[in-house]
Short mmCIF file of C-alpha atoms and ligand atoms in Angstrom, two decimals:
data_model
loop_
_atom_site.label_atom_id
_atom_site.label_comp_id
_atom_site.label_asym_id
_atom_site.label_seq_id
_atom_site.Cartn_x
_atom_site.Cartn_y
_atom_site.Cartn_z
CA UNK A 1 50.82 96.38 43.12
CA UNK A 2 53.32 95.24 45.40
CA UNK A 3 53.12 91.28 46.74
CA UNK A 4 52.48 90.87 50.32
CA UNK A 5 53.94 88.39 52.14
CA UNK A 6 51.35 86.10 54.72
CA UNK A 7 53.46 84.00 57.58
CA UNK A 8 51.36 81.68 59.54
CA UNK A 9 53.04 80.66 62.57
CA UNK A 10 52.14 78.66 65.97
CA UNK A 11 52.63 75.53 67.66
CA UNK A 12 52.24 72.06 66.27
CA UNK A 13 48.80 71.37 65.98
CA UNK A 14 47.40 75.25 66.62
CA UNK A 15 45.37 75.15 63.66
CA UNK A 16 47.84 76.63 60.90
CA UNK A 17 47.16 74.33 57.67
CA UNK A 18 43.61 75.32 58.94
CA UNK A 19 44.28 78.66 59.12
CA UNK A 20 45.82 78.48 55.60
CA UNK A 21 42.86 76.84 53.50
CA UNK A 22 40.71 79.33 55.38
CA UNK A 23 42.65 82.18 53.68
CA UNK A 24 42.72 79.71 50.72
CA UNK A 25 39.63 78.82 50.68
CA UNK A 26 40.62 75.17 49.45
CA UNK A 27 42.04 72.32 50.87
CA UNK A 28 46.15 73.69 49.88
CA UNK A 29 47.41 72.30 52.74
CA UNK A 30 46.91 68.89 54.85
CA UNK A 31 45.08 69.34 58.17
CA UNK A 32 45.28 66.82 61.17
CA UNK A 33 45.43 65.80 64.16
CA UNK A 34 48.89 64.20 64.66
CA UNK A 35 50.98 66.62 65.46
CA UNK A 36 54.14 68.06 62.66
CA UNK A 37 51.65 67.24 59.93
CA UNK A 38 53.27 70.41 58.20
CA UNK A 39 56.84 69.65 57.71
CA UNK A 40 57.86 72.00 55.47
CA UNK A 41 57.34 75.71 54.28
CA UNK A 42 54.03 75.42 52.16
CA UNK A 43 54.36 78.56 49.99
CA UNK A 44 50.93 79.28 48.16
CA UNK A 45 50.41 82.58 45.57
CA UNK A 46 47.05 84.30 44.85
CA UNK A 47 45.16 86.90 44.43
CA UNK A 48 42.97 87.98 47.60
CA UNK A 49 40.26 90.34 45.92
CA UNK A 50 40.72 92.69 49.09
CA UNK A 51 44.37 92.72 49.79
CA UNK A 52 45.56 92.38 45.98
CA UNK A 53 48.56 89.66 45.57
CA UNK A 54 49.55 87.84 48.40
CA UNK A 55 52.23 84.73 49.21
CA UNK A 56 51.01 82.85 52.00
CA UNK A 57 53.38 80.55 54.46
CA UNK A 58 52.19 77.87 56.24
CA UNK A 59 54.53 76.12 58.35
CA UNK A 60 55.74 73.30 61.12
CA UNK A 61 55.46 74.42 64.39
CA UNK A 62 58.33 75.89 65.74
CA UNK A 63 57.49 73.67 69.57
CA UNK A 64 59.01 70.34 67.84
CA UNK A 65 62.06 68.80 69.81
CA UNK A 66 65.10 67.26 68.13
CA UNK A 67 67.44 67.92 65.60
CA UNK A 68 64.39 67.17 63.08
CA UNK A 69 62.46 69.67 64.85
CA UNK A 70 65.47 72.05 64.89
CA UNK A 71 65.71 72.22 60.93
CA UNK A 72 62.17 72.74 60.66
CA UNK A 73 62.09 75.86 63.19
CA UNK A 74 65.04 76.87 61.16
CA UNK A 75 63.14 76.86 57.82
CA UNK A 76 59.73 78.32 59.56
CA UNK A 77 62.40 81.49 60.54
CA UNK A 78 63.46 81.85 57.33
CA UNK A 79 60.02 82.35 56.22
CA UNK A 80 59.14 84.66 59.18
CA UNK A 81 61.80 86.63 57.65
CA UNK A 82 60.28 86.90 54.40
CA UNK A 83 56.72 87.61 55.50
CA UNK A 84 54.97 91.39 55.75
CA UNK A 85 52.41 90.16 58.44
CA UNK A 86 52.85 87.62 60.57
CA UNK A 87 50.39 85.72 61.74
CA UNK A 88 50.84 83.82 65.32
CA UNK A 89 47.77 81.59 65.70
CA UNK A 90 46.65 80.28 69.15
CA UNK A 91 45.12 77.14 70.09
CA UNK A 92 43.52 78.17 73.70
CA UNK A 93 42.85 74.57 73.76
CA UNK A 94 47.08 74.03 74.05
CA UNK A 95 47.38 72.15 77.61
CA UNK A 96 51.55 72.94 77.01
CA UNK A 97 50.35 76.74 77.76
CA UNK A 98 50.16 75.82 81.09
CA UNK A 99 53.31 74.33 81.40
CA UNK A 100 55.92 76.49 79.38
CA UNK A 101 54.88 80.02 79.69
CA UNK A 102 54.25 80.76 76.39
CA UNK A 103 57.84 80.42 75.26
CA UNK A 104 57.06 79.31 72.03
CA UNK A 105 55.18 82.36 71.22
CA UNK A 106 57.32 84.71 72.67
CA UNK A 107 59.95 83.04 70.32
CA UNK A 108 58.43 84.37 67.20
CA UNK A 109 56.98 87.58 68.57
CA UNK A 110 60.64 87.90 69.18
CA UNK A 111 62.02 87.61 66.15
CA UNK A 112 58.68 89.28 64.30
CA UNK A 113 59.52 92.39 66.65
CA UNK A 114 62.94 92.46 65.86
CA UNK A 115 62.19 92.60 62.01
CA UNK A 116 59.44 94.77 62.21
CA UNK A 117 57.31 92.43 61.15
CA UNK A 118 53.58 93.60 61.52
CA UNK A 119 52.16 90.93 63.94
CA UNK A 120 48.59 89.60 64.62
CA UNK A 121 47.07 87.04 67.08
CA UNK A 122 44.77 84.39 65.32
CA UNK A 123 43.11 83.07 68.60
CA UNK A 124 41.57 79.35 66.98
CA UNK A 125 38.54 79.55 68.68
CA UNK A 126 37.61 75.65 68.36
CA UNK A 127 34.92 75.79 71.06
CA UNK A 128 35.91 77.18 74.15
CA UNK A 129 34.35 79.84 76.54
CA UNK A 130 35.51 83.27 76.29
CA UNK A 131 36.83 83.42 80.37
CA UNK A 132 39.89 80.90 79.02
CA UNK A 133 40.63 83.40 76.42
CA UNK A 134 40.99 86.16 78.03
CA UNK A 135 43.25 84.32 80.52
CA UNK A 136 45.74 83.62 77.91
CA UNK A 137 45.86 87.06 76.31
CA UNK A 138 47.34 88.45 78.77
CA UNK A 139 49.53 86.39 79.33
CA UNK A 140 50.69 86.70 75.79
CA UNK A 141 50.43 89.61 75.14
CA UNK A 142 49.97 91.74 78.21
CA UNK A 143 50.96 94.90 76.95
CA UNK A 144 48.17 95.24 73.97
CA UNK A 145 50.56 95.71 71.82
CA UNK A 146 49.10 93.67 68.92
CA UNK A 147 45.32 92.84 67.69
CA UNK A 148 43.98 90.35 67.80
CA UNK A 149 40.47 88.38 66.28
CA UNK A 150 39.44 85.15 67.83
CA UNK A 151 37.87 82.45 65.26
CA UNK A 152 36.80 79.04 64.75
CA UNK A 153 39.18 78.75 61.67
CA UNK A 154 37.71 74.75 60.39
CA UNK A 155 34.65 77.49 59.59
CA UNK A 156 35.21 78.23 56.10
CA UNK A 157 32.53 81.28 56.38
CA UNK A 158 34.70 82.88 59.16
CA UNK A 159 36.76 84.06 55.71
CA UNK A 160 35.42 87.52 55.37
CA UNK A 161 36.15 88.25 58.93
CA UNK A 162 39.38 87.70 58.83
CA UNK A 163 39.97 89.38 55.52
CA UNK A 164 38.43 92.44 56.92
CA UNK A 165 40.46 92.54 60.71
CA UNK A 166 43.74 92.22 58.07
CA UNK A 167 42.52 95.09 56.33
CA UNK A 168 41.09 97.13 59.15
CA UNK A 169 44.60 96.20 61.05
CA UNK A 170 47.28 96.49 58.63
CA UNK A 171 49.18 99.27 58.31
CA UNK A 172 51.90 98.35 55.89
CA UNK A 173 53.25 100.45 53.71
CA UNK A 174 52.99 100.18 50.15
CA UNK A 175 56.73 101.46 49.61
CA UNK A 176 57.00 102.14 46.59
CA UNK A 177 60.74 101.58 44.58
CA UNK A 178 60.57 103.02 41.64
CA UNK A 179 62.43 100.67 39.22
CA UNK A 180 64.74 103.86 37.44
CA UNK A 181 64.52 106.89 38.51
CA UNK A 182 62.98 109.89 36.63
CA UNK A 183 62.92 109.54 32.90
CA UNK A 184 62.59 111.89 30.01
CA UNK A 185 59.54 111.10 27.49
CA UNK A 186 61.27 113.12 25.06
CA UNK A 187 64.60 111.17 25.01
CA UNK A 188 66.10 107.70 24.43
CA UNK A 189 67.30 104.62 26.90
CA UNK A 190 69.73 102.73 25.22
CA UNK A 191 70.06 98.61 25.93
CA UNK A 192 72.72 96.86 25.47
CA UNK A 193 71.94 93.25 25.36
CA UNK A 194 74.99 90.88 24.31
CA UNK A 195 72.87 87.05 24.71
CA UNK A 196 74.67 84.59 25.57
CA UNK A 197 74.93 81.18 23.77
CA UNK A 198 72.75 79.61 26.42
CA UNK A 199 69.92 82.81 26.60
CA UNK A 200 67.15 80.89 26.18
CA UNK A 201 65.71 81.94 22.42
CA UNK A 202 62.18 84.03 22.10
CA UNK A 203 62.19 85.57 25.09
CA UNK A 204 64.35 88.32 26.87
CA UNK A 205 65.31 87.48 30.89
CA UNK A 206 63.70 89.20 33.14
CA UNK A 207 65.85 92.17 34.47
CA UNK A 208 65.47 92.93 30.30
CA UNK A 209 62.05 92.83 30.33
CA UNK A 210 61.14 94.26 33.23
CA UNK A 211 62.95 97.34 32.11
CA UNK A 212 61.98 97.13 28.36
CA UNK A 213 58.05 97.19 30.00
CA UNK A 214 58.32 99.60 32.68
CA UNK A 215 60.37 102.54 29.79
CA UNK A 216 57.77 101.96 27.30
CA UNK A 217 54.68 102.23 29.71
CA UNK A 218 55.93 105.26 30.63
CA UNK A 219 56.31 106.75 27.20
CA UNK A 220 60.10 106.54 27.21
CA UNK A 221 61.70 104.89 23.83
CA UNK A 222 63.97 102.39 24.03
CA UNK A 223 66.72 101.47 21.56
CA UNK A 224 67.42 97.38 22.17
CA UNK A 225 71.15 96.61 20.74
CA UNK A 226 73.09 93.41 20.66
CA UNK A 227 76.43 94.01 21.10
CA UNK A 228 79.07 90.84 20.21
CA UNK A 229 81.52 90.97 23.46
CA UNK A 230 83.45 87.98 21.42
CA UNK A 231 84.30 90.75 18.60
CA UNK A 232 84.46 93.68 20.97
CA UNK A 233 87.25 91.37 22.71
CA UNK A 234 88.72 89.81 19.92
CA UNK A 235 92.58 89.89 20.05
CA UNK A 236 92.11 90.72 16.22
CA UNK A 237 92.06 94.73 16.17
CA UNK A 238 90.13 94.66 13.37
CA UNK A 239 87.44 92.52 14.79
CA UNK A 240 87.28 94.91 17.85
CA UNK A 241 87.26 98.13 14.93
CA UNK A 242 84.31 96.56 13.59
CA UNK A 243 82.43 95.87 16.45
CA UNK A 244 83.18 99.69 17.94
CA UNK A 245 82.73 101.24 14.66
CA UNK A 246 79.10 99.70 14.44
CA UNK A 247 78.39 100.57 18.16
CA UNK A 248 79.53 104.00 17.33
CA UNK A 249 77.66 104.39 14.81
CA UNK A 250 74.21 103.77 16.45
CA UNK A 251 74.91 105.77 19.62
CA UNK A 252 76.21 108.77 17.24
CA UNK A 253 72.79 108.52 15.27
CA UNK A 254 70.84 108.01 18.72
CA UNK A 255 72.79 110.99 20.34
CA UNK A 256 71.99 113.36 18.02
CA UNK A 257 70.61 116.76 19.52
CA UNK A 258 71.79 114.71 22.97
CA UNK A 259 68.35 112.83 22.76
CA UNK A 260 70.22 109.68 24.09
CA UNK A 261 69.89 110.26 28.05
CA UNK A 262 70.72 106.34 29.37
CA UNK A 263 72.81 103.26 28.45
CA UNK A 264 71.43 100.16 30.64
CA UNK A 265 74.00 97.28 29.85
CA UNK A 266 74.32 94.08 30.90
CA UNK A 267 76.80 93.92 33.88
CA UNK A 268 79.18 91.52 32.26
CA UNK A 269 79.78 93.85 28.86
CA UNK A 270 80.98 96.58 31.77
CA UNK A 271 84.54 96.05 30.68
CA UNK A 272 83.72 97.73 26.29
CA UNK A 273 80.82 99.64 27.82
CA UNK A 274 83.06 101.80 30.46
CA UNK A 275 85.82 102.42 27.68
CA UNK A 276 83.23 102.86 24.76
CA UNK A 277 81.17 105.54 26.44
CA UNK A 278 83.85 107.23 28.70
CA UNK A 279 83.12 110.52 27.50
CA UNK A 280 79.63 110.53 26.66
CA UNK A 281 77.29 113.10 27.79
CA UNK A 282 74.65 110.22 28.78
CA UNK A 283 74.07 108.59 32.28
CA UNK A 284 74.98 104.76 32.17
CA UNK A 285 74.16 101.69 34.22
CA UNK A 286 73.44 97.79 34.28
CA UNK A 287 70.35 96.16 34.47
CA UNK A 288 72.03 93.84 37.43
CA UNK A 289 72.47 97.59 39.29
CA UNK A 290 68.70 98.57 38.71
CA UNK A 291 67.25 95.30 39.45
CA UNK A 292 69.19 95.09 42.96
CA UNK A 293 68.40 98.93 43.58
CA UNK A 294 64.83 98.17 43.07
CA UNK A 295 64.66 94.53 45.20
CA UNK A 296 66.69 96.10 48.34
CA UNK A 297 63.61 98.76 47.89
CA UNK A 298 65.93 101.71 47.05
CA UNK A 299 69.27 100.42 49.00
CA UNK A 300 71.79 100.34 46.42
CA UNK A 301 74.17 102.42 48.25
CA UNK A 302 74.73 99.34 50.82
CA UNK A 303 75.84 97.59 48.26
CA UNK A 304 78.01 100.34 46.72
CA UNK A 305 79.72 100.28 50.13
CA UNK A 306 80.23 96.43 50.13
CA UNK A 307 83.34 97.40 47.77
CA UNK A 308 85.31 98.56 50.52
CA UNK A 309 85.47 95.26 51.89
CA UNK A 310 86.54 93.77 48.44
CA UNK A 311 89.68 95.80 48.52
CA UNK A 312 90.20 95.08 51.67
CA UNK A 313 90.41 90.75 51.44
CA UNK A 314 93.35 89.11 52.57
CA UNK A 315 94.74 85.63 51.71
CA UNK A 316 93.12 82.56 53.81
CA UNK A 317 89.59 84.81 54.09
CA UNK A 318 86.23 83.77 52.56
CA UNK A 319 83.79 85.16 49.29
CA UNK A 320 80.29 83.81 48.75
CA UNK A 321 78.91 84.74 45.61
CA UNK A 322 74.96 83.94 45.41
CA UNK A 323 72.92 83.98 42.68
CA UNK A 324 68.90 83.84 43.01
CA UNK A 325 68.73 80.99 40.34
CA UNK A 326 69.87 77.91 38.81
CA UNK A 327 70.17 79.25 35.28
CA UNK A 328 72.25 77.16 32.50
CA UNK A 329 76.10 77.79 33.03
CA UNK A 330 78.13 78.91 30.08
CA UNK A 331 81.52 78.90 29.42
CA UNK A 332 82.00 82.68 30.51
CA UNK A 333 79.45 83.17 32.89
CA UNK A 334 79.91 86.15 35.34
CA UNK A 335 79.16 84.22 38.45
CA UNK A 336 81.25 80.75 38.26
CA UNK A 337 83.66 82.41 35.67
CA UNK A 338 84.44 85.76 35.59
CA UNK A 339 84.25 87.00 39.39
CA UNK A 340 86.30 83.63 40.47
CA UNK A 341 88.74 84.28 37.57
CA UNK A 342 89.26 87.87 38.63
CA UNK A 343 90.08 87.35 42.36
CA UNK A 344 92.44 85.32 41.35
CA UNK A 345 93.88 87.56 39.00
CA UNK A 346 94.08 89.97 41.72
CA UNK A 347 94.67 88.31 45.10
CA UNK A 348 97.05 85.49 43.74
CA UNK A 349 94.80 81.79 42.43
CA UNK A 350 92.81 80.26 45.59
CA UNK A 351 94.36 82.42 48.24
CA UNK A 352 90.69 83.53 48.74
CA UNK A 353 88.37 80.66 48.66
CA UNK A 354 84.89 81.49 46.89
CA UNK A 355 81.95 79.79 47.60
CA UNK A 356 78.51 79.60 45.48
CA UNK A 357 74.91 79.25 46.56
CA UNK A 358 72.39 79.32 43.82
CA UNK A 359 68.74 79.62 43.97
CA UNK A 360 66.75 80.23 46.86
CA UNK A 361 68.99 78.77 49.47
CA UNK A 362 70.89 81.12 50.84
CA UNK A 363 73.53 80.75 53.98
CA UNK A 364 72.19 80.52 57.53
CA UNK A 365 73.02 83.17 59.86
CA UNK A 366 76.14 81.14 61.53
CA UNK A 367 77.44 80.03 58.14
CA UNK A 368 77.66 83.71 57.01
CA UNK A 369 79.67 85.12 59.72
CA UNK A 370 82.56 82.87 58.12
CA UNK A 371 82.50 85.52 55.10
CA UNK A 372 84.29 88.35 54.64
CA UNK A 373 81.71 89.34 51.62
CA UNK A 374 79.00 87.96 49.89
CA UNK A 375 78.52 89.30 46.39
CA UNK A 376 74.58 89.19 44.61
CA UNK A 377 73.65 88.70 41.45
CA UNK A 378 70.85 91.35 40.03
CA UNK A 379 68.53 88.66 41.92
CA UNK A 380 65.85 89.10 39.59
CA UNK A 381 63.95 85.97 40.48
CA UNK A 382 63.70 86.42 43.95
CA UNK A 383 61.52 89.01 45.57
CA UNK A 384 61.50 92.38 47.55
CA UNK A 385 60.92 90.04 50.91
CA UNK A 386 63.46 87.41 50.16
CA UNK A 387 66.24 90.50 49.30
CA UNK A 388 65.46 92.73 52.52
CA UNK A 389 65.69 89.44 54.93
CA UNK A 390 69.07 88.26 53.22
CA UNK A 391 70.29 91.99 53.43
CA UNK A 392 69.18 91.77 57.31
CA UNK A 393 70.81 88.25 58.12
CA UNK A 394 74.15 89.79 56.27
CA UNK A 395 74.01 92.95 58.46
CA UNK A 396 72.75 91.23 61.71
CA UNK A 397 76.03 89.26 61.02
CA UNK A 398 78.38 91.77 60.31
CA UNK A 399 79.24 90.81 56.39
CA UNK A 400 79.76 92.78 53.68
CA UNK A 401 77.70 92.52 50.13
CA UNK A 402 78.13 93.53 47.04
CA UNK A 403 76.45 93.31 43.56
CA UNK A 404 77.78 91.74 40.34
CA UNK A 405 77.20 95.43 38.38
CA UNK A 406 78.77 97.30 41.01
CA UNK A 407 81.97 94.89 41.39
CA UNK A 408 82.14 94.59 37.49
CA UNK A 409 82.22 98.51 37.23
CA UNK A 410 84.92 98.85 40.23
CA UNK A 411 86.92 96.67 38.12
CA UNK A 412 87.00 99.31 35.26
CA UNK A 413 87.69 101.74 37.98
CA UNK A 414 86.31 104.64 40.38
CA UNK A 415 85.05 106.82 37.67
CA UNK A 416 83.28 103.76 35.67
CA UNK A 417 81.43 103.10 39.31
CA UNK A 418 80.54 106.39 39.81
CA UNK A 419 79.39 106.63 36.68
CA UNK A 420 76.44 103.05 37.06
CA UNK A 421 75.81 104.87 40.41
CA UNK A 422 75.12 107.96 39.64
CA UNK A 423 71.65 107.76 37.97
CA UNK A 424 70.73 106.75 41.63
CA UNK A 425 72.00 109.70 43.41
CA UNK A 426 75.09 107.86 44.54
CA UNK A 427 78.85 108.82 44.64
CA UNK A 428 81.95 107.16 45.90
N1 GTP B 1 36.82 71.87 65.67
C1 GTP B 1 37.85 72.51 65.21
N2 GTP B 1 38.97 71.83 64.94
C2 GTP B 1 40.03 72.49 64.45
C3 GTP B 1 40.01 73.88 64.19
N3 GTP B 1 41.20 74.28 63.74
C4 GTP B 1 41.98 73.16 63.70
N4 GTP B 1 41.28 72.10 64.11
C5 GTP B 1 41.80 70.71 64.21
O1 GTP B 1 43.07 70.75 64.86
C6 GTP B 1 43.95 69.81 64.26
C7 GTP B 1 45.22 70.49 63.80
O2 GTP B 1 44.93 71.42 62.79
P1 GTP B 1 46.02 71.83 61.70
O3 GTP B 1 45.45 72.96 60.92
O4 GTP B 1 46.54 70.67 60.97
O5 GTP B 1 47.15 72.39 62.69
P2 GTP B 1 48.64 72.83 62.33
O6 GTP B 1 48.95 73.97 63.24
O7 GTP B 1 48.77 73.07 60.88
O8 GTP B 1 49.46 71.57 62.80
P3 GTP B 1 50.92 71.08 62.35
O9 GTP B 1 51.01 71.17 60.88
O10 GTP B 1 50.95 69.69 62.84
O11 GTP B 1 51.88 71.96 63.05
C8 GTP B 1 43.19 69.16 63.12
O12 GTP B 1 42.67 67.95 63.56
C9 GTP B 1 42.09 70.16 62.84
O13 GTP B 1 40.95 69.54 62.26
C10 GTP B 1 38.77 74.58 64.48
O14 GTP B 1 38.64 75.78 64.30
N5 GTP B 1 37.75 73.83 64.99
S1 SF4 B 2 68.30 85.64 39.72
FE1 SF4 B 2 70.33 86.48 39.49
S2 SF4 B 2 71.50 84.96 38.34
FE2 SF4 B 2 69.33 84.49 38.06
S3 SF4 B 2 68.78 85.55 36.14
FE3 SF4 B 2 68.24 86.92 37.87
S4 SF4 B 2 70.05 88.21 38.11
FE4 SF4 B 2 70.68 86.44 36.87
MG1 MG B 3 50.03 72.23 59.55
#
């Protein structure tokens, strides 16, 4: 079942660390009464028994003044981004309500409206008479366009009711992405899985075994094959005889009566796979293509059209190339290596300046317009939420994006792109 992502957000002091262990049940975050006692994103996973997985946010008030206050409504965005429901919790007790007409609300119903966020109002009850309430709803919120529960959320009992008015309320849609498209039972996916030096040993990554999992629990074999990219490179053409006789080999004795119907390889052994399968009669793709299909929740095809603005750089203009983790760098690796190594190759070394972010830090809106195109990794260890708010920042500001298997496979050519794409319907 798909995650879904909680974002409690408010004024300093609202009741939103309260609001958390409430939904918690435990003490997860730190609740008082001086004000900007949450300072950070506080990012907790579990398992409601009603609502299945969840991620909850709690976060700093987005009323804090200053340039400390600034980078802390900065970060609470971010995570408004990445939430499914957000959850805007009142204090009717608030004596700035009277002052500033709401502004801070209207901020993140805003931005939560903009995203299509689905947005509740968490009234914090504390102990005040219903008349006050009512007086600040509609000023809020004087449309009805959102429900609302009111609550005394220090009341640890008060957890079923809000469970249920989630429940009752929410509407989201359990899109589902399927991770490949429709398999055959009857016929074989191929994987070609070079490891690296540096792969960590007794275990596969996770694009690898996410795929390896979701084939076999669906009754489709899989065929996993280590190809040796040093041999299949080698400037010995014996070396490279070897290697292609003994890849040959397998996919002949896989192929036979056409029961092989996919090749998933990694994006970086593009270059042998495009040339070594050019005229088989089986689909082929890269796990860092399926993985990004699957986290933009079926839109591949933007990224397929972030190409275009590859071709297109000019000397003096700007790459980012982001990858959703801080994995061990090796000598060749695709990201710092490769990519870097061929725009230079291809646009003339450092007349277009690449820049890397790594992990879960990812440009701010401003800082992206300077791109001309960001290209992803297969982001495997980020999730659907964090993938569909960095796709929105890129389109809010105008950038192209690309993916690591799609730019790898352009670099073989059109026919080696169309070929990755077309599993998903896709043509260029
Ligand atoms: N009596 C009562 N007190 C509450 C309730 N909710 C919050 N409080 C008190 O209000 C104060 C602020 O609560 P927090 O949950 O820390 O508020 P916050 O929105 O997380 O505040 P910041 O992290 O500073 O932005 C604390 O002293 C809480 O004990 C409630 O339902 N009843
Ligand atoms: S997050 Fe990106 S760089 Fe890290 S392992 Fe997954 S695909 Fe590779
Ligand atoms: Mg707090």
């Amino acid at each position: 079942m798909k995650r879904i992502n909680i974002g409690i957000f408010g004024r300093v002091n609202s009741g939103k660390s309260t609001l958390m262990n409430l939904l918690t049940q435990h003490e997860t975050s730190i609740v008082d009464s001086t004000p900007g006692t949450t300072a950070d994103v506080k990012t907790t996973v579990m398992e409601i028994h009603e609502l299945g997985p969840v991620k909850i946010f709690d976060t700093a008030g987005v009323d804090e003044q200053g340039v400390l206050g600034d980078k802390k409504k900065e970060k609470t965005f971010n995570a408004l981004k990445r939430s499914d429901i957000v959850l805007l919790v009142i204090n009717e007790n608030n004596e700035a309500y009277s002052t500033d007409e709401f502004s801070t609300e209207k901020e993140i119903i805003d931005l939560a409206e903009k995203r299509g966020k689905e947005l509740f109002i968490v009234y914090n009850k504390f102990s005040v008479i219903e008349a006050v309430k009512n007086d600040i709803s509609a000023k809020i919120d004087p449309e009805k366009k959102f429900k609302s529960i009111e609550l005394e959320l220090a009341e640890r009992s008060n957890y079923i009711y809000l469970i249920e008015f989630i429940k009752t309320n929410s509407k989201l849609q359990q899109i589902k992405t399927p991770l490949l498209p429709m398999l055959d039972r009857d016929k074989i996916v191929f994987l070609n899985i070079p490891i690296d030096e540096e792969s960590p040993e007794g275990r596969f990554l996770r694009p690898q075994m996410m795929i390896e999992e979701y084939l076999v629990r669906r009754y489709v074999p899989t065929f996993a094959y280590r190809m040796d990219l040093g041999k299949a490179r080698s400037i010995k053409s014996e070396e490279v005889a070897e290697e292609k006789k003994r890849f040959d080999g397998f996919i002949a004795h896989l192929n036979k009566d056409n029961k092989l119907q996919l090749l998933i390889t990694d994006s970086q052994g593009m270059d042998i796979i495009s040339r070594w399968t050019q005229d088989s009669n089986f689909m082929v793709t890269t796990f860092s293509i399926v993985m990004i299909n699957f986290l933009s929740r079926g839109n591949l095809e933007m990224f397929v059209n972030g190409v275009k603005a590859f071709k297109q750089l000019k000397p003096g203009e700007k790459v980012m190339i982001a990858e959703g983790c801080n994995h061990d760098r090796k000598a060749e690796d695709i990201g710092t290596v490769q990519i870097p190594n061929k725009i230079d190759q291809l646009f003339g070394k450092g007349n277009i300046q690449v820049d890397h972010y790594f992990g879960r830090v990812f440009a701010g809106e401003e800082d992206l317009k300077d791109y001309k195109l960001v290209i992803h990794c297969g982001g495997c260890m980020l999730d659907q939420q964090a993938i569909s708010s960095r796709i929105e920042d890129l389109i809010e500001s105008g950038v192209s994006f690309t993916n690591y298997g799609v730019l790898l496979s352009y670099f073989e050519g059109k026919e080696a792109l169309n070929k990755v794409i077309e599993p998903f319907g896709l043509k260029i």
